[in-house]
Short mmCIF file of C-alpha atoms and ligand atoms in Angstrom, two decimals:
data_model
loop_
_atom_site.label_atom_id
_atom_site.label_comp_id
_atom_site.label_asym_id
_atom_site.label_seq_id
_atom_site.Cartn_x
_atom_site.Cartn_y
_atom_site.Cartn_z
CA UNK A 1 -9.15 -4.71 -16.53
CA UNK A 2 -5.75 -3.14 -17.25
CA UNK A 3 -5.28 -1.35 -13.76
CA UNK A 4 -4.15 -1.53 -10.26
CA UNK A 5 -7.30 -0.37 -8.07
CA UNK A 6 -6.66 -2.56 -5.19
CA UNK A 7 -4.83 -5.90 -4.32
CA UNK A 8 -8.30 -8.03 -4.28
CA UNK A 9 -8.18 -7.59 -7.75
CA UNK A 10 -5.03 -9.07 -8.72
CA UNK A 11 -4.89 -13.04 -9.03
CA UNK A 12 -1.77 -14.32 -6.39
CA UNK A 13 -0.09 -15.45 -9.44
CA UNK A 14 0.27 -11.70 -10.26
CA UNK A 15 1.20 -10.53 -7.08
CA UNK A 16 3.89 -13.10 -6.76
CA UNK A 17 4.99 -11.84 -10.43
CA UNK A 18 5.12 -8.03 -9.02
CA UNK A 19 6.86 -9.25 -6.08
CA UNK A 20 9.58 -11.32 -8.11
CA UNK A 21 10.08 -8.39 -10.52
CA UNK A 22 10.45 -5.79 -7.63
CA UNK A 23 13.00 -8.66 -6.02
CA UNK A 24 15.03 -8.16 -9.54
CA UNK A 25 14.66 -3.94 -9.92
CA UNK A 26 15.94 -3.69 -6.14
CA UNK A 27 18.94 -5.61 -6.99
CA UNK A 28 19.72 -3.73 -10.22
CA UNK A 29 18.71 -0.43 -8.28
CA UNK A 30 21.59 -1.47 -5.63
CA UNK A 31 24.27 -2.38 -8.70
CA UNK A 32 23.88 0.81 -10.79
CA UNK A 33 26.93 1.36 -12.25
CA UNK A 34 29.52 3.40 -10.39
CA UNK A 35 29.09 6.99 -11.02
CA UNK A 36 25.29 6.87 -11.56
CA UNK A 37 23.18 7.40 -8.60
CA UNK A 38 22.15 3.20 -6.72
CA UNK A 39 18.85 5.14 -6.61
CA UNK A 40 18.17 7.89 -8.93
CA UNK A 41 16.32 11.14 -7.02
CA UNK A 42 17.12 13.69 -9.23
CA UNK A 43 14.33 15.47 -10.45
CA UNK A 44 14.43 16.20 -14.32
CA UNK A 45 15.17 13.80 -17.36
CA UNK A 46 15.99 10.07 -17.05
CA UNK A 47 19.69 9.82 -16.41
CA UNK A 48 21.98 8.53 -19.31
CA UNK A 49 21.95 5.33 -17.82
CA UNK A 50 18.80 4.55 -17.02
CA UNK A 51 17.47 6.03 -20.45
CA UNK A 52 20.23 2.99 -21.85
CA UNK A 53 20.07 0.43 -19.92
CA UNK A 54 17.22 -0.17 -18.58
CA UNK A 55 14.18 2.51 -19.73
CA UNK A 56 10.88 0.07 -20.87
CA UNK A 57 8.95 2.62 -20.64
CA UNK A 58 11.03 5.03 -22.18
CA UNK A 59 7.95 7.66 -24.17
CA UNK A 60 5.21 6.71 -21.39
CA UNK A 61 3.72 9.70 -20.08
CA UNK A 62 3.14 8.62 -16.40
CA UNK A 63 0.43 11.60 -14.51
CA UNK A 64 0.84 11.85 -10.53
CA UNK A 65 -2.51 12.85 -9.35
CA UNK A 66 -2.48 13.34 -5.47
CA UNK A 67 -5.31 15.21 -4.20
CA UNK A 68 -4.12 14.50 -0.50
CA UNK A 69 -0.55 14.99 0.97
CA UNK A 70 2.04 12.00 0.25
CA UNK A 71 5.63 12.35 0.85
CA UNK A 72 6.73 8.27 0.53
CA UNK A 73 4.05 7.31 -1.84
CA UNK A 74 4.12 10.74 -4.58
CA UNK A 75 7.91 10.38 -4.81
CA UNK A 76 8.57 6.52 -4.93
CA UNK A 77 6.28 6.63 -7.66
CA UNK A 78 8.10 9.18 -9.33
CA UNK A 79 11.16 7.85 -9.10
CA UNK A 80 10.12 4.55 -10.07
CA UNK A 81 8.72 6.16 -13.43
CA UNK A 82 11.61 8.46 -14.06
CA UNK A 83 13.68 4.86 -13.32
CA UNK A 84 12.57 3.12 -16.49
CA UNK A 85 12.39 5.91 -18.39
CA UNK A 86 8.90 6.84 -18.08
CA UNK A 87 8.26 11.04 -18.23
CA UNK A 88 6.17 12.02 -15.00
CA UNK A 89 4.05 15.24 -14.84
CA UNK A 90 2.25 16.29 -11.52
CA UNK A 91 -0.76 17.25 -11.47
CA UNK A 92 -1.41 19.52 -8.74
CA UNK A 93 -5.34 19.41 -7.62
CA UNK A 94 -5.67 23.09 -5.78
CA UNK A 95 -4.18 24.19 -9.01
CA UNK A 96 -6.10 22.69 -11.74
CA UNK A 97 -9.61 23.23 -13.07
CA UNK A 98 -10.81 20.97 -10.55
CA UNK A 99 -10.74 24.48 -8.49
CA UNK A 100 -12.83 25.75 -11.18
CA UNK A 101 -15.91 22.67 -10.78
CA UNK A 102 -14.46 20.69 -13.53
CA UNK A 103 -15.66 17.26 -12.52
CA UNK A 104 -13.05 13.98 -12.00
CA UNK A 105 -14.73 12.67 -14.85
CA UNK A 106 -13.67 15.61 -17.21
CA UNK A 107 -10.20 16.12 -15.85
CA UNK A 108 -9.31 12.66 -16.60
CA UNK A 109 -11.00 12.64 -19.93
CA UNK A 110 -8.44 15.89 -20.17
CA UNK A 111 -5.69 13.87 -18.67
CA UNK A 112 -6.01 11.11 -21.69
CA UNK A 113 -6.44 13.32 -24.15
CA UNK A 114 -2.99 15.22 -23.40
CA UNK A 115 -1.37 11.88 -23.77
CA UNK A 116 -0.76 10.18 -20.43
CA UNK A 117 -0.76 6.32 -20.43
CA UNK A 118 -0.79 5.47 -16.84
CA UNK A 119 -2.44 8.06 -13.97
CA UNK A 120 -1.31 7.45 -10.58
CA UNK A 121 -3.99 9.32 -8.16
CA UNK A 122 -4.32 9.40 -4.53
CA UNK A 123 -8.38 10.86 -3.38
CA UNK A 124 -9.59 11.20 -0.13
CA UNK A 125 -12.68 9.96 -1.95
CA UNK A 126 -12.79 6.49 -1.04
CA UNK A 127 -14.01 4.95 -4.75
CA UNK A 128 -12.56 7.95 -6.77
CA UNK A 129 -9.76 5.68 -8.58
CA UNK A 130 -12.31 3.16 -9.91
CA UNK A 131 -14.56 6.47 -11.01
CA UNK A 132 -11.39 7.47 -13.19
CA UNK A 133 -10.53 4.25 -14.44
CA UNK A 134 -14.31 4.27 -16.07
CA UNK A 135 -13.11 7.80 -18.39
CA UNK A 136 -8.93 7.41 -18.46
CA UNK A 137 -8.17 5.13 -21.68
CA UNK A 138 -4.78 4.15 -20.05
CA UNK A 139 -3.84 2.72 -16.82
CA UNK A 140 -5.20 3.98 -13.25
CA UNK A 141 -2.94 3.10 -10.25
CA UNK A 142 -4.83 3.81 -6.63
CA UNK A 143 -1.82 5.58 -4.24
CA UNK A 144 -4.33 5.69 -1.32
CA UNK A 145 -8.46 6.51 -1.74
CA UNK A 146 -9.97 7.51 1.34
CA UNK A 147 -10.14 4.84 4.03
CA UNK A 148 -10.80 2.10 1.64
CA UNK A 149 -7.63 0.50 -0.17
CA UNK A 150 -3.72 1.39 -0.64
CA UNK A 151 -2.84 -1.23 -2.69
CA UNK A 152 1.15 -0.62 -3.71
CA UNK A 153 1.23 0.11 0.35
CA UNK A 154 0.28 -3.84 1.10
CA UNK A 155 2.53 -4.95 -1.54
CA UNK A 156 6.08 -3.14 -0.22
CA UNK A 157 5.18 -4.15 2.60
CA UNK A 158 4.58 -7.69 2.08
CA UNK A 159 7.94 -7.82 0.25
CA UNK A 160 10.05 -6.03 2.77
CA UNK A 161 8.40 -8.15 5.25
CA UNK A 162 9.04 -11.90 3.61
CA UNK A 163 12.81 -10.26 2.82
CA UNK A 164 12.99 -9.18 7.02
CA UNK A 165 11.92 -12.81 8.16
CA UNK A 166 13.75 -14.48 5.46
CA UNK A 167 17.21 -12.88 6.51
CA UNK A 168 16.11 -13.06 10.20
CA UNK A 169 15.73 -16.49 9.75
CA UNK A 170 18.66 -17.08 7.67
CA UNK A 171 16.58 -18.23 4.61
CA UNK A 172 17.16 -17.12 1.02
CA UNK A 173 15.80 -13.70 -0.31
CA UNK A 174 12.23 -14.17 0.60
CA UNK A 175 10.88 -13.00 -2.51
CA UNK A 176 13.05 -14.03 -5.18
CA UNK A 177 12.65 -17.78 -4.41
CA UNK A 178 9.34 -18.06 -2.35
CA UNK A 179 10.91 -19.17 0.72
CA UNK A 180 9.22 -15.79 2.78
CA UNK A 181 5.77 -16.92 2.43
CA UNK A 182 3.76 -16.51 5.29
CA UNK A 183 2.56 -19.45 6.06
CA UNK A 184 3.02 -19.99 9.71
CA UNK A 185 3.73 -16.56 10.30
CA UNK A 186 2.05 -14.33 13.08
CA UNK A 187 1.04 -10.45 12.12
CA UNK A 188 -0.15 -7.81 14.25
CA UNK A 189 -1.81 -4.54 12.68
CA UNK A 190 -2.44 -2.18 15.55
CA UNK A 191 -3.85 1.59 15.75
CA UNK A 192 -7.06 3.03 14.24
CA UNK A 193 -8.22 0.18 11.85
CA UNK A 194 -11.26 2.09 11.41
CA UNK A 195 -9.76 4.62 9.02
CA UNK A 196 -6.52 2.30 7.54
CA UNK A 197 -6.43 1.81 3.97
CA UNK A 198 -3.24 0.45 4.46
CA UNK A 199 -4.81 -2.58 7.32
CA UNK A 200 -7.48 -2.70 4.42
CA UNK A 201 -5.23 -3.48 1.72
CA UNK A 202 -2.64 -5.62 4.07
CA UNK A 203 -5.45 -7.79 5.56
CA UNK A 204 -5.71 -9.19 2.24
CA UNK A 205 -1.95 -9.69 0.86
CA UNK A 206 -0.97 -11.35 4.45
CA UNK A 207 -3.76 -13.68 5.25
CA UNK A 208 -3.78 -14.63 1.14
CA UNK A 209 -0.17 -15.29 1.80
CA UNK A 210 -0.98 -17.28 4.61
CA UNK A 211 -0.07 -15.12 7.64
CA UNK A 212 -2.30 -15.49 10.95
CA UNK A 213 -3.09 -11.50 11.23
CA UNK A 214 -4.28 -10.47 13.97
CA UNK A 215 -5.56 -6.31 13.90
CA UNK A 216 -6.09 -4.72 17.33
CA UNK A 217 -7.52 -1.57 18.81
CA UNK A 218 -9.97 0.26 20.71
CA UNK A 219 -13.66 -1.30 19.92
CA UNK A 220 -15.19 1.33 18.38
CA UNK A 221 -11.73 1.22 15.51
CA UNK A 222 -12.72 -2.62 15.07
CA UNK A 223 -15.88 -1.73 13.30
CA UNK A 224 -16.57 -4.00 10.43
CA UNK A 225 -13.48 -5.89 10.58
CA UNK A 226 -15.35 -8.96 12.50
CA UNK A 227 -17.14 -8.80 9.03
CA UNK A 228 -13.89 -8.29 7.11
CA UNK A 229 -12.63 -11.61 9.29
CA UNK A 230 -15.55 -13.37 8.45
CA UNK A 231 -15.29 -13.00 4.80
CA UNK A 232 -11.93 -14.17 4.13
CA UNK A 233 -11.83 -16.81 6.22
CA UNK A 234 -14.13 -17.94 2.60
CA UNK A 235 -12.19 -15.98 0.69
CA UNK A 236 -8.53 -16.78 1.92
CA UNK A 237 -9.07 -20.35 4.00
CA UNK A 238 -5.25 -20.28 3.83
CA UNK A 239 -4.75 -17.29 6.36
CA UNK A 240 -6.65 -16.55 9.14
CA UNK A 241 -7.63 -12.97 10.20
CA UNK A 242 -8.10 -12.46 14.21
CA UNK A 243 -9.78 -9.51 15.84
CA UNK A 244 -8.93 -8.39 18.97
CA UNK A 245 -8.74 -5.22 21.32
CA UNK A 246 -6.79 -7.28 23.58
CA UNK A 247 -2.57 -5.91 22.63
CA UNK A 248 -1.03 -9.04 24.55
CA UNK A 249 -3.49 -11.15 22.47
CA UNK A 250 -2.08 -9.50 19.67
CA UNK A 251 1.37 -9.15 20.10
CA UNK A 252 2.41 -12.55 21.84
CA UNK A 253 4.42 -14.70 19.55
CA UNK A 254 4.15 -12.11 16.44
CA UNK A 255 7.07 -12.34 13.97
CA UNK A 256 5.83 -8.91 13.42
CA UNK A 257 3.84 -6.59 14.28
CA UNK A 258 3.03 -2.90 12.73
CA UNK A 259 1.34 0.27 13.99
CA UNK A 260 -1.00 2.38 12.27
CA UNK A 261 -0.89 6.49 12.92
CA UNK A 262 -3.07 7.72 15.57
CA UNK A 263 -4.56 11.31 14.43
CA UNK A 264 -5.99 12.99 17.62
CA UNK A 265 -9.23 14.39 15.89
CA UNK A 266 -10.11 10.90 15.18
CA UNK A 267 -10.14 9.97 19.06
CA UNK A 268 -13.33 9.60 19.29
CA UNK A 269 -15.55 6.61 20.97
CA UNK A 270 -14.42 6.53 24.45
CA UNK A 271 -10.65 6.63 24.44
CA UNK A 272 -8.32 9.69 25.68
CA UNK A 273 -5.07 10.09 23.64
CA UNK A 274 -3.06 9.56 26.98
CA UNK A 275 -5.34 6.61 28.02
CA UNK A 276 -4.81 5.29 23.64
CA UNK A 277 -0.76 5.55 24.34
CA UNK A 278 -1.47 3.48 27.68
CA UNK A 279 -2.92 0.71 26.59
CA UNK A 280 -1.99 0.41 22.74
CA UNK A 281 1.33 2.09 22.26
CA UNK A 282 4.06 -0.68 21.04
CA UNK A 283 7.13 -0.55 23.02
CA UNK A 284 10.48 -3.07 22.86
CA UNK A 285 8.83 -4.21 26.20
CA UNK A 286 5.66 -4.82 25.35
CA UNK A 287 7.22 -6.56 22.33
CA UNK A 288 8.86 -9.00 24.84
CA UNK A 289 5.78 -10.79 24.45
CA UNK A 290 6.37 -11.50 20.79
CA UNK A 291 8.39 -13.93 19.11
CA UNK A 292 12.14 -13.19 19.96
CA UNK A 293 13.13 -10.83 16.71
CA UNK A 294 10.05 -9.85 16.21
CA UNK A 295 10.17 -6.67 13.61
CA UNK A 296 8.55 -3.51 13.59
CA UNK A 297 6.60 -2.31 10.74
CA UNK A 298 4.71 0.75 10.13
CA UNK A 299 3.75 2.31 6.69
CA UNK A 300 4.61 6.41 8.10
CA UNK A 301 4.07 8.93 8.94
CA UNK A 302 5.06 8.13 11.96
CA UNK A 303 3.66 10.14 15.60
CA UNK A 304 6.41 8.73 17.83
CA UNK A 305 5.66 8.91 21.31
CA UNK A 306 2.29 8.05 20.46
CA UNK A 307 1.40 4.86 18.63
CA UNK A 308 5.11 3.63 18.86
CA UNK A 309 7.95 4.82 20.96
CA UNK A 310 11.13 6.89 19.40
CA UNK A 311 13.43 4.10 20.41
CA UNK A 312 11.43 1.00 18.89
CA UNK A 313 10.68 3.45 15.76
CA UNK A 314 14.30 4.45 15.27
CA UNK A 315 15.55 0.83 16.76
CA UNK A 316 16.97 -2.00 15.17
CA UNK A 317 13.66 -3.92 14.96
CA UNK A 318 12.30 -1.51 13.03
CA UNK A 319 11.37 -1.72 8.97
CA UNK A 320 10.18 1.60 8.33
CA UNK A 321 13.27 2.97 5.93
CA UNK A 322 13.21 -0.47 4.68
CA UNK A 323 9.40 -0.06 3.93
CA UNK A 324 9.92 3.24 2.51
CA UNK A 325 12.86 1.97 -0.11
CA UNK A 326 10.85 -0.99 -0.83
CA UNK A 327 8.69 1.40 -2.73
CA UNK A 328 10.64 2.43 -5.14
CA UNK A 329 11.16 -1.25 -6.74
CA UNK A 330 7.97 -2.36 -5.84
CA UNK A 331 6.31 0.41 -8.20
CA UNK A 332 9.01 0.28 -11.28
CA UNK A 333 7.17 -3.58 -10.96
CA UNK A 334 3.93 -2.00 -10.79
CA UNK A 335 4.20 0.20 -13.28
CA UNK A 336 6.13 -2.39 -15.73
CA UNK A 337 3.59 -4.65 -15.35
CA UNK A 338 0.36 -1.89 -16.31
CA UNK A 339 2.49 -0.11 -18.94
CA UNK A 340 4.34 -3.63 -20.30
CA UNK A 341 7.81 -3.61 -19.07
CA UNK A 342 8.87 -7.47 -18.84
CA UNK A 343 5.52 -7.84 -19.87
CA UNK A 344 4.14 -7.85 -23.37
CA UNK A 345 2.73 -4.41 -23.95
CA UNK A 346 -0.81 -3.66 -23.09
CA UNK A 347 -1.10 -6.74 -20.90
CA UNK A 348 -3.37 -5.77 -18.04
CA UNK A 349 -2.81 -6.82 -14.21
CA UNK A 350 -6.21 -8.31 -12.80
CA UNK A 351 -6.76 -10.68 -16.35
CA UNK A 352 -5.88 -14.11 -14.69
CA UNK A 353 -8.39 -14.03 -11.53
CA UNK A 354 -10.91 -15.10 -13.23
CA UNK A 355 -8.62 -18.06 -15.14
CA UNK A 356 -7.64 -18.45 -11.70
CA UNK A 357 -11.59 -19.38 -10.92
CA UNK A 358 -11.58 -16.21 -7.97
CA UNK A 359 -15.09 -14.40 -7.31
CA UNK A 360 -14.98 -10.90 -8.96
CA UNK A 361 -13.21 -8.62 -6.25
CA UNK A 362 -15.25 -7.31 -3.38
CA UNK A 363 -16.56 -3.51 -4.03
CA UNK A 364 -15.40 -0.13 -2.92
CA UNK A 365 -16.39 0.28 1.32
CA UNK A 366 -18.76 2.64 1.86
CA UNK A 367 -17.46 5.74 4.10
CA UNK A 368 -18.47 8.85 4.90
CA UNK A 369 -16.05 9.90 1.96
CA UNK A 370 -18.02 8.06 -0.48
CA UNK A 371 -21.41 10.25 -0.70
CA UNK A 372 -20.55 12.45 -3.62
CA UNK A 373 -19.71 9.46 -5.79
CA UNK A 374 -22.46 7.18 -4.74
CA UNK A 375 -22.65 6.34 -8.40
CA UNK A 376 -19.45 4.65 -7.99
CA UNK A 377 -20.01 0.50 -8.33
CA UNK A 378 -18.36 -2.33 -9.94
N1 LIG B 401 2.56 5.34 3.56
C1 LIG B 401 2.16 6.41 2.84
O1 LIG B 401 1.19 6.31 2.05
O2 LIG B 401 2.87 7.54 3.05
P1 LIG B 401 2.64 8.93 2.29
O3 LIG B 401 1.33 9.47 2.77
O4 LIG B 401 3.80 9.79 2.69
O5 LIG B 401 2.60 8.65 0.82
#
C-alpha cells in the first residue's frame, strides 16, 4: 500500500522513521535562515528558500480535500506541502461536482487525472479515505474520517508528547534518540470516546509505544472500547489499555493526561452537560492526583469551561500550541515519506508490516456514518 489511512497500518519501524524525520524538519523549521519566515504561512508559491534548500517535493501536486471543517489539520498540511516545495490546491466539497451527485469514486478518478500525486481528505464518512485510495493512482492521506481514525493526529501527538516528558524529565529530545518512549508511562484520554477518532488513532500509537492508557468517561462513551482493550492487549502486549469511568482512576499518577471536546448534542445516555463538567472536567486540582508535572494534552478545538478549565488550557501544563506546531513537521514527514522525500521515490508507508510478521490492520469501525459506503472493506 503506498498510503497513510490510519496508524494500524504502519509497521513501528515506520512510525519511529516519521517521528525521527519530523524530529529533523522541526529543527530546520526553527533555523530557517534569517530573513525567511522559522515557519512559512504565507499563502502562494514556495518561498525562495524553501524552493532551494530544501523543496523534495518540489512539482508534486498535493490536493486538500476536507469535506468537514479543520482549522489545525487543513493548514498544517498545507504548510507542510508548500514547505518542501510541494504545490497545494483545495478542493472545496460544497463547491465541486460532488454538489452536483458526482460520486467520491468519480471525483477522485477526476482528482488523478488533473495530476495530483498525493490527496489529503478529511470525510465525515467514517471509511471514505480507504474508498478513495481504491480509484486515486497516487497517495491518500486520512486528516480525520468520521469517528473512526485520525492518524497524523496520534502521531503529533505522540511526538510532542515523548519531546514534553523528555524535557520534563531532563532527558534528550525524546524523539530524535528514542529516549521518550513510553514505556512506563501513564496516559489518560478523557471526554466522549465514543465519537474520538483522535482516542481511536492514539489508543494505538501509545499503548504500541508502551504507554499504560487509560480512556475515561461516562458509560454509555465507553462503548466498544472494553473490546478495543481486549484486542490489543494481543495486538500490543507491550502497552496496556485500561477502561474506566472512574476520573481519579484515571488521572492518579498520569504523566499526562488529555481531554477530548464535549459537543452538547452528543449528551446523550444519561449525563447533563452541568452534571458531564462535574464529574469529568480536568482541572490543575483534580490533576493533583497525577504525577507531579503531569502535562495537559488535547488535540482542539478546545470548549474551555467545559471539558477543561481556561486556566489548565491556557496554563503552563498545557501542550495544546505545542500539539498544534507539532503538525506542521510531523506532516512535511508524512508527506516525504508517501511522496519520497528522504525516501526513495515511490516507496510506500505500510510495506514493512508484513516483513515485520504484523496481522493485516484491523478494518474500518462501523458507525452510523458508514451506511452509504457499506461496500467499503479491506
Ligand atoms: N485536531 C484537529 O483535527 O483539529 P482541526 O479540526 O482544526 O483540524
Amino acid at each position: 500500500m503506498k498510503h497513510l489511512l490510519d496508524v494500524d497500518e504502519l509497521s513501528w519501524a515506520e512510525t519511529e522513521r516519521i517521528l525521527g524525520r519530523a524530529a529533523i524538519q522541526r529543527r530546520t523549521l526553527a533555523a530557517a535562515p534569517a530573513g525567511q519566515p522559522a515557519e512559512p504561512v504565507a499563502v502562494g508559491p514556495a518561498t525562495a528558500w524553501a524552493a532551494a534548500a530544501m523543496a523534495p517535493l518540489a512539482g508534486r501536486r498535493v490536493g486538500l480535500l476536507f469535506a468537514e471543517p479543520s482549522t489545525r489539520t487543513r493548514l498544517s498540511f498545507e504548510i507542510a506541502a508548500r514547505q518542501l516545495g510541494a504545490e497545494t490546491f483545495v478542493i472545496d466539497p460544497g463547491h465541486s461536482s460532488l454538489v452536483k451527485g458526482e460520486t467520491l469514486a468519480d471525483t477522485v478518478r477526476t482528482l488523478a487525472a488533473l495530476g495530483l500525486h498525493a490527496l489529503v481528505m478529511r470525510h465525515h464518512r467514517a471509511g471514505a479515505p480507504w474508498v478513495a485510495a481504491r480509484y486515486f493512482n497516487g497517495a491518500v492521506v486520512n486528516a480525520g474520517d468520521g469517528w473512526h481514525a485520525h492518524p497524523t493526529q496520534a502521531l503529533l501527538d505522540l511526538f510532542t508528547l515523548r519531546r514534553a516528558l523528555a524535557a520534563r524529565d531532563g532527558l534528550a529530545d525524546g524523539t530524535a534518540d528514542g529516549s521518550g518512549r513510553l514505556a512506563g508511562r501513564k496516559v489518560a484520554i478523557v471526554g466522549d470516546l465514543l465519537h474520538s477518532r483522535v482516542a481511536r488513532s492514539n489508543a494505538w500509537t501509545l499503548v504500541a509505544d508502551g504507554a499504560e492508557l487509560r480512556v475515561c468517561g461516562p458509560r454509555p462513551w465507553l462503548r466498544g472500547w472494553d473490546e478495543l482493550a481486549a484486542e490489543l492487549a494481543v495486538k500490543l502486549p507491550s502497552g496496556r489499555l485500561i477502561v474506566t469511568d472512574d476520573l481519579s482512576a484515571a488521572i492518579g499518577g498520569a504523566d499526562a493526561v488529555m481531554a477530548l471536546r464535549v459537543q452538547k448534542e452528543r449528551m446523550r445516555g444519561g449525563l447533563s452537560l452541568a452534571e458531564y463538567v462535574a464529574r469529568y472536567q480536568v482541572t490543575d486540582e483534580r490533576l493533583s492526583a497525577a504525577r507531579p508535572g503531569c502535562l495537559f494534552m488535547h488535540p482542539g478545538p478546545v470548549n474551555e469551561g467545559i471539558e477543561v478549565t481556561h486556566a489548565l488550557a491556557v496554563g503552563p501544563r498545557s501542550l495544546v500550541l505545542e500539539q498544534v506546531a507539532s503538525g506542521v513537521p510531523v506532516r512535511m514527514a508524512v508527506l516525504e515519506a508517501l511522496l519520497g522525500g528522504d525516501e526513495p521515490t515511490g516507496r510506500s508507508i505500510g510495506t514493512e508490516r508484513a516483513a515485520e510478521g504484523l496481522a493485516p490492520a484491523s478494518a474500518p469501525v462501523v458507525d452510523q456514518s458508514t451506511r452509504d459506503l457499506s461496500s467499503v472493506s479491506r
